[in-house]
Coordinates of C-alpha atoms in Angstrom, one line a residue:
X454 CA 330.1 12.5 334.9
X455 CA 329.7 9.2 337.0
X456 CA 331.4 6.5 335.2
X457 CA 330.5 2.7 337.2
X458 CA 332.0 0.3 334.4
X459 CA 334.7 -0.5 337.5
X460 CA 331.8 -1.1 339.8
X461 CA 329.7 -2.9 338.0
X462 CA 332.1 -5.1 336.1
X463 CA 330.7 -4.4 332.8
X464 CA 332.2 -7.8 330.8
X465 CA 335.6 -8.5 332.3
X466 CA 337.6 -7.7 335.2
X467 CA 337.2 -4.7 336.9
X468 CA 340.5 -3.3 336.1
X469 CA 339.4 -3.6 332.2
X470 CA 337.1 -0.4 332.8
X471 CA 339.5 1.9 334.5
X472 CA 340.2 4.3 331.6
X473 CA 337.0 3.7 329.8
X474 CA 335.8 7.4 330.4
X475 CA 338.7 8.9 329.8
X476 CA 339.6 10.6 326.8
X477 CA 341.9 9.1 324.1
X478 CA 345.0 10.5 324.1
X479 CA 345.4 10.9 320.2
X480 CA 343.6 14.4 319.2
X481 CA 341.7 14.1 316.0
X482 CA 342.4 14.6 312.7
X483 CA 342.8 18.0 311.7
X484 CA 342.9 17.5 307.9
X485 CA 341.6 13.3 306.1
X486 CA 344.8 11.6 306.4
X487 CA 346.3 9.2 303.4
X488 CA 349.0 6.9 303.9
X489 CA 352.5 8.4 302.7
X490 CA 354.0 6.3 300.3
X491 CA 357.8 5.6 300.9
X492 CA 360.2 4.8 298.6
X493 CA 361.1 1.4 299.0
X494 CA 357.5 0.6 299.8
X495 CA 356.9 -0.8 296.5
X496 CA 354.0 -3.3 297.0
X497 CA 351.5 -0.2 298.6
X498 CA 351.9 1.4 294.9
X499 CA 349.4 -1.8 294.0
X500 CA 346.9 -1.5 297.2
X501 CA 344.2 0.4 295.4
X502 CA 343.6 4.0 296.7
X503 CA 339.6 4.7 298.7
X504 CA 338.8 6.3 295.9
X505 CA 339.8 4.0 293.4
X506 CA 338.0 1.4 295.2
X507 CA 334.5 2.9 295.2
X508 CA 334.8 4.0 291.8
X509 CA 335.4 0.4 290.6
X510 CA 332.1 -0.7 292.3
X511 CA 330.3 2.5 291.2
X512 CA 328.4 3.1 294.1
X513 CA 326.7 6.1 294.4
X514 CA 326.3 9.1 296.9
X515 CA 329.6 9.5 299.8
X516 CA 332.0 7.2 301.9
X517 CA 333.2 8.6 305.3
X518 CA 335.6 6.6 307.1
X519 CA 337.8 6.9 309.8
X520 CA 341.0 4.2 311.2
X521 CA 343.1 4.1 314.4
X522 CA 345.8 2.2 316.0
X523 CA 343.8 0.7 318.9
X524 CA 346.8 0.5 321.1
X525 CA 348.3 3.9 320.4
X526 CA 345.1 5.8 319.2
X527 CA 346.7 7.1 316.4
X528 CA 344.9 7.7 313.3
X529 CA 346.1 5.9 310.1
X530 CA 343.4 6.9 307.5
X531 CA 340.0 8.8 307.3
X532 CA 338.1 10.5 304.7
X533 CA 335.2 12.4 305.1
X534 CA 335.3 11.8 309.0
X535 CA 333.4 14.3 310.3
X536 CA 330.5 14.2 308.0
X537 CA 327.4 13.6 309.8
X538 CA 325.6 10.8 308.3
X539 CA 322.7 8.5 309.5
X540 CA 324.6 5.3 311.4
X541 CA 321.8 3.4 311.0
X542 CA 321.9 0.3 313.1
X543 CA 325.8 1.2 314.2
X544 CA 323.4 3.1 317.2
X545 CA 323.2 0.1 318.9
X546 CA 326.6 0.0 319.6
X547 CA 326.8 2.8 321.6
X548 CA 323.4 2.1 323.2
X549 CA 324.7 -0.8 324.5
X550 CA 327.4 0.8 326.1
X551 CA 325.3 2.8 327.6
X552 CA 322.9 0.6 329.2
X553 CA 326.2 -1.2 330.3
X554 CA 327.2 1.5 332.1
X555 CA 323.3 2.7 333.5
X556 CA 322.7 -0.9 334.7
X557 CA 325.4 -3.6 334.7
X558 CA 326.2 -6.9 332.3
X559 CA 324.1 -8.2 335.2
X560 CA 321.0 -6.5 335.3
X561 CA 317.9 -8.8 334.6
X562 CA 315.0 -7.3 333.7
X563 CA 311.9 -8.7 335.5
X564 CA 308.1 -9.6 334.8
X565 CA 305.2 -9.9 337.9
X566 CA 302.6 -11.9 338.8
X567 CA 300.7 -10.2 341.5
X568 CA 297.2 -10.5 343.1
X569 CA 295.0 -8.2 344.8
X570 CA 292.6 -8.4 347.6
X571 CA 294.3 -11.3 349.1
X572 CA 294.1 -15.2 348.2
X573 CA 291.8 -17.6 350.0
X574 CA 291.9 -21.0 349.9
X575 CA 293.2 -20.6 346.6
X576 CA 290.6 -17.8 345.3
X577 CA 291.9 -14.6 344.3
X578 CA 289.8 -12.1 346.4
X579 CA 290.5 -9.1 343.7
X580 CA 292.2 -9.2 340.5
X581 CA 295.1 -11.1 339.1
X582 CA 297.9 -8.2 337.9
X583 CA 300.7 -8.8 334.5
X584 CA 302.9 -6.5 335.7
X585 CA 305.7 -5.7 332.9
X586 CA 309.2 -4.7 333.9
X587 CA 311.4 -3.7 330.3
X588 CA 311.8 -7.4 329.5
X589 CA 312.5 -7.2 325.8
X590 CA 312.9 -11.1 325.5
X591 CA 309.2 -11.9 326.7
X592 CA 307.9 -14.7 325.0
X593 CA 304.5 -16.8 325.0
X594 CA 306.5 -19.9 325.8
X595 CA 307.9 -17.5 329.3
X596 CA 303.9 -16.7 329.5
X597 CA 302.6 -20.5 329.6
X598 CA 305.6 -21.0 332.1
X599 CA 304.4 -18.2 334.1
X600 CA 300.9 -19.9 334.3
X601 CA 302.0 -23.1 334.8
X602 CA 303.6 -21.7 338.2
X603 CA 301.0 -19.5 339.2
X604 CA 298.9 -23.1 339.2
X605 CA 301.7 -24.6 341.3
X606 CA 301.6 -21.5 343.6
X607 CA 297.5 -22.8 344.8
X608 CA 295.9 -20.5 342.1
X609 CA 292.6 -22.3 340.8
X610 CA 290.2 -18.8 341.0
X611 CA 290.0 -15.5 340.8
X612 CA 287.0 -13.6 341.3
X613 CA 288.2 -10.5 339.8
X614 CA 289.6 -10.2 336.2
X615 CA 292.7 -9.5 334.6
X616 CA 294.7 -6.4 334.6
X617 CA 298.2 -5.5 333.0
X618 CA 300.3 -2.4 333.7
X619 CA 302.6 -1.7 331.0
X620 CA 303.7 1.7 331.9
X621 CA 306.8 1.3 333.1
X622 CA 308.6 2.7 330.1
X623 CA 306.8 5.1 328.2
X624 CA 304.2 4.3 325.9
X625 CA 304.7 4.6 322.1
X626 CA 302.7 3.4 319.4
X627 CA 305.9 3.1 317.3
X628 CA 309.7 3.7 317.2
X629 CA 309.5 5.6 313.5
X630 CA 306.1 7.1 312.1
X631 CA 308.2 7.7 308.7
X632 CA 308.2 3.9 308.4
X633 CA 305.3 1.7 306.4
X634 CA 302.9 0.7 308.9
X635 CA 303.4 -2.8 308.5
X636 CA 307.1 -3.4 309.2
X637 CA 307.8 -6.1 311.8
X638 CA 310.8 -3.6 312.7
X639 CA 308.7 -0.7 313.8
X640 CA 306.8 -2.1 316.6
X641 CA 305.4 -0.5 319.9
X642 CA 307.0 0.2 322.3
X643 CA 306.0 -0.1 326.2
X644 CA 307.4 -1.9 329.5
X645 CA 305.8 -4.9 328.4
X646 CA 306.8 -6.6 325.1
X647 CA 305.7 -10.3 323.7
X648 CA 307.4 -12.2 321.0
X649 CA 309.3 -8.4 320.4
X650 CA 306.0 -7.0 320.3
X651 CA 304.7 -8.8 316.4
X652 CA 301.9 -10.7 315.9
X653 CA 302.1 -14.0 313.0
X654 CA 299.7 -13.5 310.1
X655 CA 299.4 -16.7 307.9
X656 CA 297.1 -17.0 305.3
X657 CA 296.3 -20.3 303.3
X658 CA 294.1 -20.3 300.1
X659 CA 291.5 -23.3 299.4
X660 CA 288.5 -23.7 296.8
X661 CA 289.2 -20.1 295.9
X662 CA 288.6 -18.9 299.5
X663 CA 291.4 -17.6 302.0
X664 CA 291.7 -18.6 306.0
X665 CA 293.3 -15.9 307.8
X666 CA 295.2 -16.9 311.4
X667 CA 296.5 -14.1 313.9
X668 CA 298.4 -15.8 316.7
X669 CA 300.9 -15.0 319.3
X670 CA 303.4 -18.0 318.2
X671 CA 306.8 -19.5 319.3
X672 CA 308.8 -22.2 319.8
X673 CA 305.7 -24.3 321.3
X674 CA 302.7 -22.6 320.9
X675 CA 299.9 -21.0 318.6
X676 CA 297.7 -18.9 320.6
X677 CA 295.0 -17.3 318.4
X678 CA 294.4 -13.6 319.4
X679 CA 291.7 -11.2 319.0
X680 CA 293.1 -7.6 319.9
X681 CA 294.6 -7.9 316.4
X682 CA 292.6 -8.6 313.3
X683 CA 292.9 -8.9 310.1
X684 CA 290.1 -8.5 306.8
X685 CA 290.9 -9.0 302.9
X686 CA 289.9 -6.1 300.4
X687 CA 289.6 -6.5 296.7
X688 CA 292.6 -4.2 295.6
X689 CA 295.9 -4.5 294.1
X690 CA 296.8 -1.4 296.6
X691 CA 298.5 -0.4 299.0
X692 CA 299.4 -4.2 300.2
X693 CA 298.3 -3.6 304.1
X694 CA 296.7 -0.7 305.8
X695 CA 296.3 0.0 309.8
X696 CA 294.0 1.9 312.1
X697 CA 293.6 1.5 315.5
X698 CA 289.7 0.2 315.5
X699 CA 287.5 -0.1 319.0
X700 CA 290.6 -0.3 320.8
X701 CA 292.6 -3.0 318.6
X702 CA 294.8 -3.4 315.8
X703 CA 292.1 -3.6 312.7
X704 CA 294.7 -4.4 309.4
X705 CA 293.9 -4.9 305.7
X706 CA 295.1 -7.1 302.9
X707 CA 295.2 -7.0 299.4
X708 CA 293.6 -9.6 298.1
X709 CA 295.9 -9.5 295.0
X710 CA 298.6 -9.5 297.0
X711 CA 298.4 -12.8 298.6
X712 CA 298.6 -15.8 296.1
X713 CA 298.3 -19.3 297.1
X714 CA 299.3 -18.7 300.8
X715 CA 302.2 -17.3 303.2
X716 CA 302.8 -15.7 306.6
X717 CA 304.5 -12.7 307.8
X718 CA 305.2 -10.2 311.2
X719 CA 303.1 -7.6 312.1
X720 CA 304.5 -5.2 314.4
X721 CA 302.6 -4.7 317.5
X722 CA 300.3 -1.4 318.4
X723 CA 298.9 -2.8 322.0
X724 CA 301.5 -4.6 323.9
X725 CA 300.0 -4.7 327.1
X726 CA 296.6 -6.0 325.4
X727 CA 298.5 -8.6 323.5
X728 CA 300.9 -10.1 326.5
X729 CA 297.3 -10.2 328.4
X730 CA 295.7 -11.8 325.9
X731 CA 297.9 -14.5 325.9
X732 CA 298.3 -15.0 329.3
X733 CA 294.7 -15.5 330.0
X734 CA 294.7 -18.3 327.0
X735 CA 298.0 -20.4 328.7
X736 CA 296.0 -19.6 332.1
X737 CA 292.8 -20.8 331.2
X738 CA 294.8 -23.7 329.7
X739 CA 295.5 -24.6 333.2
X740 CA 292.2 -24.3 334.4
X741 CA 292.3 -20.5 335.6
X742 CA 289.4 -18.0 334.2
X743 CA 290.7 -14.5 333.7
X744 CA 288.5 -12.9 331.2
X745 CA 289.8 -10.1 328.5
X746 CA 292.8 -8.3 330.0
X747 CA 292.3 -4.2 330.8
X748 CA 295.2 -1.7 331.1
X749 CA 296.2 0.1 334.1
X750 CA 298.4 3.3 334.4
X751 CA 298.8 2.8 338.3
X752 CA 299.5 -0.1 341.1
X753 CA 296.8 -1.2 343.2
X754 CA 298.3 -2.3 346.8
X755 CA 299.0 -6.1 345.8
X756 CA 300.7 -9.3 346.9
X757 CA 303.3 -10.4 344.2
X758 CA 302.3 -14.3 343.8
X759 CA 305.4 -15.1 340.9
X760 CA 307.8 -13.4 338.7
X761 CA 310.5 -14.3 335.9
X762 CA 313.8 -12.6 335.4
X763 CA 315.3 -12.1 332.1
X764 CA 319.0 -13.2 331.4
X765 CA 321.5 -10.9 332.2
X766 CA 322.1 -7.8 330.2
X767 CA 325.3 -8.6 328.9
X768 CA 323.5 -11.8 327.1
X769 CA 320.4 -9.7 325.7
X770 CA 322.5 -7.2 324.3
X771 CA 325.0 -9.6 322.6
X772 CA 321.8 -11.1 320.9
X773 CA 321.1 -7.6 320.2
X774 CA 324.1 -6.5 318.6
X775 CA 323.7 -10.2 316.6
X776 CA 320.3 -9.9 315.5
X777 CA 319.9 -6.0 315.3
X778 CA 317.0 -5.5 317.3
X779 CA 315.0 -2.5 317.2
X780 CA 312.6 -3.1 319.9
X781 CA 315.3 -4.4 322.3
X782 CA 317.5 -1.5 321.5
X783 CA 314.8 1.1 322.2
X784 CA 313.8 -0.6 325.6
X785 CA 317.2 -0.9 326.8
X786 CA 317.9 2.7 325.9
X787 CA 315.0 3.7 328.0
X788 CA 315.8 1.8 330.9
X789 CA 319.1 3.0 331.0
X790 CA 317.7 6.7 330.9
X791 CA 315.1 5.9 333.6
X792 CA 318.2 4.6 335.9
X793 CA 320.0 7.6 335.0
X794 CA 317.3 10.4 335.3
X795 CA 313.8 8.9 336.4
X796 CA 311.4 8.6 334.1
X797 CA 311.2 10.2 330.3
X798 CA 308.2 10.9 328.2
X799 CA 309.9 9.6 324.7
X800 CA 312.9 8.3 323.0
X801 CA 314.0 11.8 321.4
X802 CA 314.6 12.9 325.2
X803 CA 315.7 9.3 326.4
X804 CA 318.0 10.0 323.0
X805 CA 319.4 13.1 324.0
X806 CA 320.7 12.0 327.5
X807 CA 322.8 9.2 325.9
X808 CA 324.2 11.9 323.8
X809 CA 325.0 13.8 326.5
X810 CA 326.4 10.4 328.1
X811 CA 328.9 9.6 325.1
X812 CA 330.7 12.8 324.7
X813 CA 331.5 12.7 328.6
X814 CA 332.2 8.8 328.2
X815 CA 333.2 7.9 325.0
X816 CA 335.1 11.0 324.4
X817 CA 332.7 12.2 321.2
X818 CA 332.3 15.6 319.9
X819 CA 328.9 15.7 318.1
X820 CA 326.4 12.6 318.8
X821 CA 323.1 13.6 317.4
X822 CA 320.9 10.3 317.7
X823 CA 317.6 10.5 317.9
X824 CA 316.5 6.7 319.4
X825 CA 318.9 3.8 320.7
X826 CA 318.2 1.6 317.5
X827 CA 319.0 3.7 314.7
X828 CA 315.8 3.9 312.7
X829 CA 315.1 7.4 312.7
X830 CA 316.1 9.4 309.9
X831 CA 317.3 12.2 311.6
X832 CA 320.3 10.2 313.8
X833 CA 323.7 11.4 312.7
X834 CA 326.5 10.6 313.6
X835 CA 330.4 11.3 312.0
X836 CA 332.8 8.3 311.8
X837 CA 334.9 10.1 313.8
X838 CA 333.4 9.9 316.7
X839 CA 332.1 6.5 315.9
X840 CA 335.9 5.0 315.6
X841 CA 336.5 7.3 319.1
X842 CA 333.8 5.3 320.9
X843 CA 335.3 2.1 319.9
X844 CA 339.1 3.7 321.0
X845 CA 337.8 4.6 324.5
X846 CA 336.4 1.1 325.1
X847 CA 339.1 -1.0 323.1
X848 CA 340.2 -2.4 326.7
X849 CA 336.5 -3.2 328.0
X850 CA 336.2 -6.4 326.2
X851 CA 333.4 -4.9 324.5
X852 CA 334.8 -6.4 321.2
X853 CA 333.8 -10.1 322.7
X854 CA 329.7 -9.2 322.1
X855 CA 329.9 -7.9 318.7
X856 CA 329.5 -10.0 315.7
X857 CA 332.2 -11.7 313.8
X858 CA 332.2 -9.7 310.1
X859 CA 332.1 -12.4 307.1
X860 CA 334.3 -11.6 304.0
X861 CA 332.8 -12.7 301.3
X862 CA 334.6 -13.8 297.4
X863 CA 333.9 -12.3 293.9
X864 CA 330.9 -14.1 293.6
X865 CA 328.9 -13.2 296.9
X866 CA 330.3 -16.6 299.2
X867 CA 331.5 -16.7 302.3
X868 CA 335.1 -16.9 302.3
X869 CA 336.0 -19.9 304.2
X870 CA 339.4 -19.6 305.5
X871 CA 339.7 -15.7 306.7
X872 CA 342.7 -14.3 307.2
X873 CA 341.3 -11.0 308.3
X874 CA 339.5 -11.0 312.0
X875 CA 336.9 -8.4 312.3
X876 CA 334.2 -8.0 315.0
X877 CA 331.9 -5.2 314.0
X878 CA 328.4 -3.7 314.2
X879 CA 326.8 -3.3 310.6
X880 CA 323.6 -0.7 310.2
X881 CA 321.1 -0.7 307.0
X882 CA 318.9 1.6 306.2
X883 CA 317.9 2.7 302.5
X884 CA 320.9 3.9 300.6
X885 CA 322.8 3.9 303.9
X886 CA 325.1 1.2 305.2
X887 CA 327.3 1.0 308.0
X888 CA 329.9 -0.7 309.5
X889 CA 332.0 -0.1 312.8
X890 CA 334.5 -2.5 314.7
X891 CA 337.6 -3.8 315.3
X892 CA 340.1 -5.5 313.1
X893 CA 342.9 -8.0 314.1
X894 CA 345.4 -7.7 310.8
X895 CA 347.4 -10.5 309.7
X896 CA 349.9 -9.6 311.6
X897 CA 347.8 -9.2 314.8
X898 CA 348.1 -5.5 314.5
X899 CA 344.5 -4.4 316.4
X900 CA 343.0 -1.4 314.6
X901 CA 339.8 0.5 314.9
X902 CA 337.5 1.6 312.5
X903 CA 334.1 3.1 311.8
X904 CA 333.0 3.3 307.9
X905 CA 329.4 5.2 307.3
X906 CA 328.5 4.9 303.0
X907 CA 325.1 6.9 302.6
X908 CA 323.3 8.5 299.2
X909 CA 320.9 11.0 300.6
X910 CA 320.1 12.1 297.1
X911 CA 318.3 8.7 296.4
X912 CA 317.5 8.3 299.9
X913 CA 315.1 11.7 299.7
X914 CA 313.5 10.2 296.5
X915 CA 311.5 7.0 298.5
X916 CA 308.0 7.7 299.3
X917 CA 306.9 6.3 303.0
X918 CA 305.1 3.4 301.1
X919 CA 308.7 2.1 299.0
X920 CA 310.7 2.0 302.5
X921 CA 310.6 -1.5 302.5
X922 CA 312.0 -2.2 299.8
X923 CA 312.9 0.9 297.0
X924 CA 313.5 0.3 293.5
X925 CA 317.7 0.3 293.7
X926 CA 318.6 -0.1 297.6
X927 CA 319.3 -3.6 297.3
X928 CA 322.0 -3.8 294.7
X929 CA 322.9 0.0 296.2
X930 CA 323.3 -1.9 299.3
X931 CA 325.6 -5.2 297.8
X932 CA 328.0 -2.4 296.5
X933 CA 328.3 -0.9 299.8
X934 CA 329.3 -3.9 301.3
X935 CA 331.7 -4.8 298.4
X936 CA 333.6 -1.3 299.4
X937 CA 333.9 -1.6 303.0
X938 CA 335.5 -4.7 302.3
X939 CA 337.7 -3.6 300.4
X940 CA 338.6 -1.2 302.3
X941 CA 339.5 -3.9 305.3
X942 CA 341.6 -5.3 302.7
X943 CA 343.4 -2.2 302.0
X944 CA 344.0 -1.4 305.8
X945 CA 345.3 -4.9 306.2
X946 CA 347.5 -4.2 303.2
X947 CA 348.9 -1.2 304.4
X948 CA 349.2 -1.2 307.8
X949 CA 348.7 -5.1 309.0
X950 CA 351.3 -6.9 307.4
X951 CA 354.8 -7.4 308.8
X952 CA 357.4 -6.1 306.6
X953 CA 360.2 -8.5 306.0

């Protein structure tokens, strides 16, 4: 196994990542361990047990956790620790480990502008190329940038059209095909990605009548698009439906669905149509004609004209692990794979090298995921090895990119004064929440835990067309969160508090 975290200097000092692929020096677990009382240890007798503390919140289904010393790498508590479970978004986590190690905290991902057939006193002699490069960040405000310069370069012509490869990851229609077609979540997935491949659908409702808009928005501006469309039906049911119509996205409404007016993301089926699209608008804006865009699998011999880099990978994956990120997850993951082995046909064998990379690097037994993101159902993963990940990086400064964990009070707000620091990736998925990190205790003890809650009984009960939102996740969910709370609390209690 070839470890580069010292060569690439991951996110500190190269020293930081000496012992990252080496095992940790605890073995684990043989039996779930509890904490044993002692005698004069009067105040634990109050800490509420796990079990008393999920019973108290009734939450159904099972609760696996595991804890570690994150200096020593001795265990303090698990239970259940090497059930597999689905980790949900928790994935990312180790997928951005991974694409740490596969390309650096300073690997920028980068997008083309290229001509063909030469250029002639500013006429483009063939076509004008979009060529993608795994930027997962892409937006239309980067594309009207990226025409603006091609202007400033002595474009004003081009007597071809334009053409946009997108094949430099693999091509996938979605991440999931269990999920509901219209989830913003479950977008393409290709080399090129726009606004994290989703298009805006707004609706407004006026003398009875409804205006439908499909544009390629951001931060400052509202391209309309036409490789995406969208037509009302007179139904209740189902709310949207998709089919792939004459080579675009064709989507339906429910009328009776839409009231006086809204807007929401659709996820993306045609990347390389839509970043094309666009382009050509925010071209012809500044006065070059480039016609609908068509795909290509393979490069032409071309001059590149202009390109944009993406910020380092350190940056887009902190964002990542902020925001949860499917699409960026899933493109990272690939990229990493590509670096690793060459190129993959999907993410179920892009998948299966990262597994193969975390129990040689991050010294886990069983990784079973089946994507970088988590969104597949059939990811597991045990807490176990979750908590062991986090104990073979605890000196990376991996800690600094993941996202501060909010304690909340009895009645749902943010507690303002924490005494508790946690850093943590959280996961979500229907009857399945998860949460791995670190914790600094109040008495700066560092510890390192992995909790996975999941209710596959219930979970088995949703139809495709409830995964969005199932009668009972959400207040399923709101106790889940309430218990691995309280079981921060507990492990502060126990084992980060300074005895007298």
């Amino acid at each position: 196994m070839n470890i580069r975290y010292s060569r690439r200097a991951f996110l500190g000092s190269a020293a930081a990542f000496a012992g990252l692929g080496q095992a940790v020096s605890a073995a684990p677990p043989t039996a779930s361990l509890r904490p044993m009382l002692r005698a004069p240890d009067f105040h634990i007798k109050a800490i509420p047990t796990a079990a008393e503390i999920i019973k108290e919140q009734r939450l159904s289904g099972r609760v696996s956790f595991a804890l570690a010393d994150a200096e020593t790498g001795s265990w303090l508590e698990c239970e259940n620790e090497q059930t597999a479970t689905p980790p949900a978004s928790v994935t990312k986590a180790i997928t951005a480990l991974y694409a740490l190690d596969a390309l650096g905290a300073a690997h920028q991902f980068e997008t083309q502008i290229a001509a063909t057939g030469g250029i002639v006193e500013g006429e483009v002699q063939g076509d004008i190329l979009l060529i993608g490069g795994g930027d997962p960040t892409l937006d239309t405000d980067t594309l009207a940038q990226m025409a603006s310069r091609m202007k400033e370069a002595g474009i004003v012509s081009v007597k071809g059209g334009l053409k946009v490869f997108e094949a430099g990851l693999p091509v996938l229609q979605r991440i999931d095909p269990a999920q509901p077609d219209h989830v913003g979540y479950n977008p393409a997935v290709t080399g090129i990605a726009l606004n994290f491949n989703r298009v805006h659908f707004e609706w407004k409702r006026a003398n009875g009548n409804y205006s439908v808009t499909m544009d390629g928005r951001s931060e400052k501006y509202r391209p309309d698009v036409t490789f995406a469309a969208m037509r009302i039906e007179d139904r209740a049911a189902p709310v949207y439906t998709y089919r792939d119509r004459g080579g675009r996205d064709q989507w339906t409404v429910a009328k009776g669905a839409l009231g006086r007016g809204g807007a929401r993301w659709l996820p993306v089926r045609k990347p390389g149509l839509y970043a094309g699209e666009v382009f050509a608008t925010m071209a012809g804006a500044n006065g070059i004609r480039l016609g609908k865009p068509q795909m290509i699998d393979t490069f032409p011999e071309h001059e590149v004209i202009l390109s944009h880099q993406s910020a380092p990978l350190r940056q887009i994956l902190r964002d990542m692990l902020r925001f949860s990120t499917n699409l960026t997850a899933e493109m990272v993951g690939l990229a990493a794979t590509q670096e690793r082995l060459g190129p993959v046909t999907d993410l179920q064998a892009s998948a299966a090298e990262m597994n193969r990379w975390a129990a040689g690097a991050l010294d886990m037994t069983a990784p079973a995921l089946v994507d970088h993101s988590g969104l597949g159902d059939a990811s597991r993963l045990t807490a176990l090895d979750m908590a062991r990940a986090l104990l073979a990086v605890r000196d990376s400064g991996f800690r600094s990119i993941l996202r501060e964990f909010g304690f909340r009070d009895s009645k749902g707000k943010p507690v303002k004064e924490q005494t508790i620091w946690v850093d943590a990736k959280t996961g979500t998925l229907n009857f399945v929440s998860t949460l791995a990190g670190y914790i600094t205790a109040q008495d700066g003890r560092e510890m390192v835990f992995a909790i996975f809650t999941a209710d596959p009984a219930e979970r088995a009960k949703i139809s495709r067309a409830e995964r969005e939102g199932p009668r009972g996740g959400r207040e399923w969910n709101r106790k889940a969160k309430r218990v691995q709370q309280a079981l921060i609390e507990r492990w502060d209690a126990l084992y980060g508090r300074a005895k007298a």
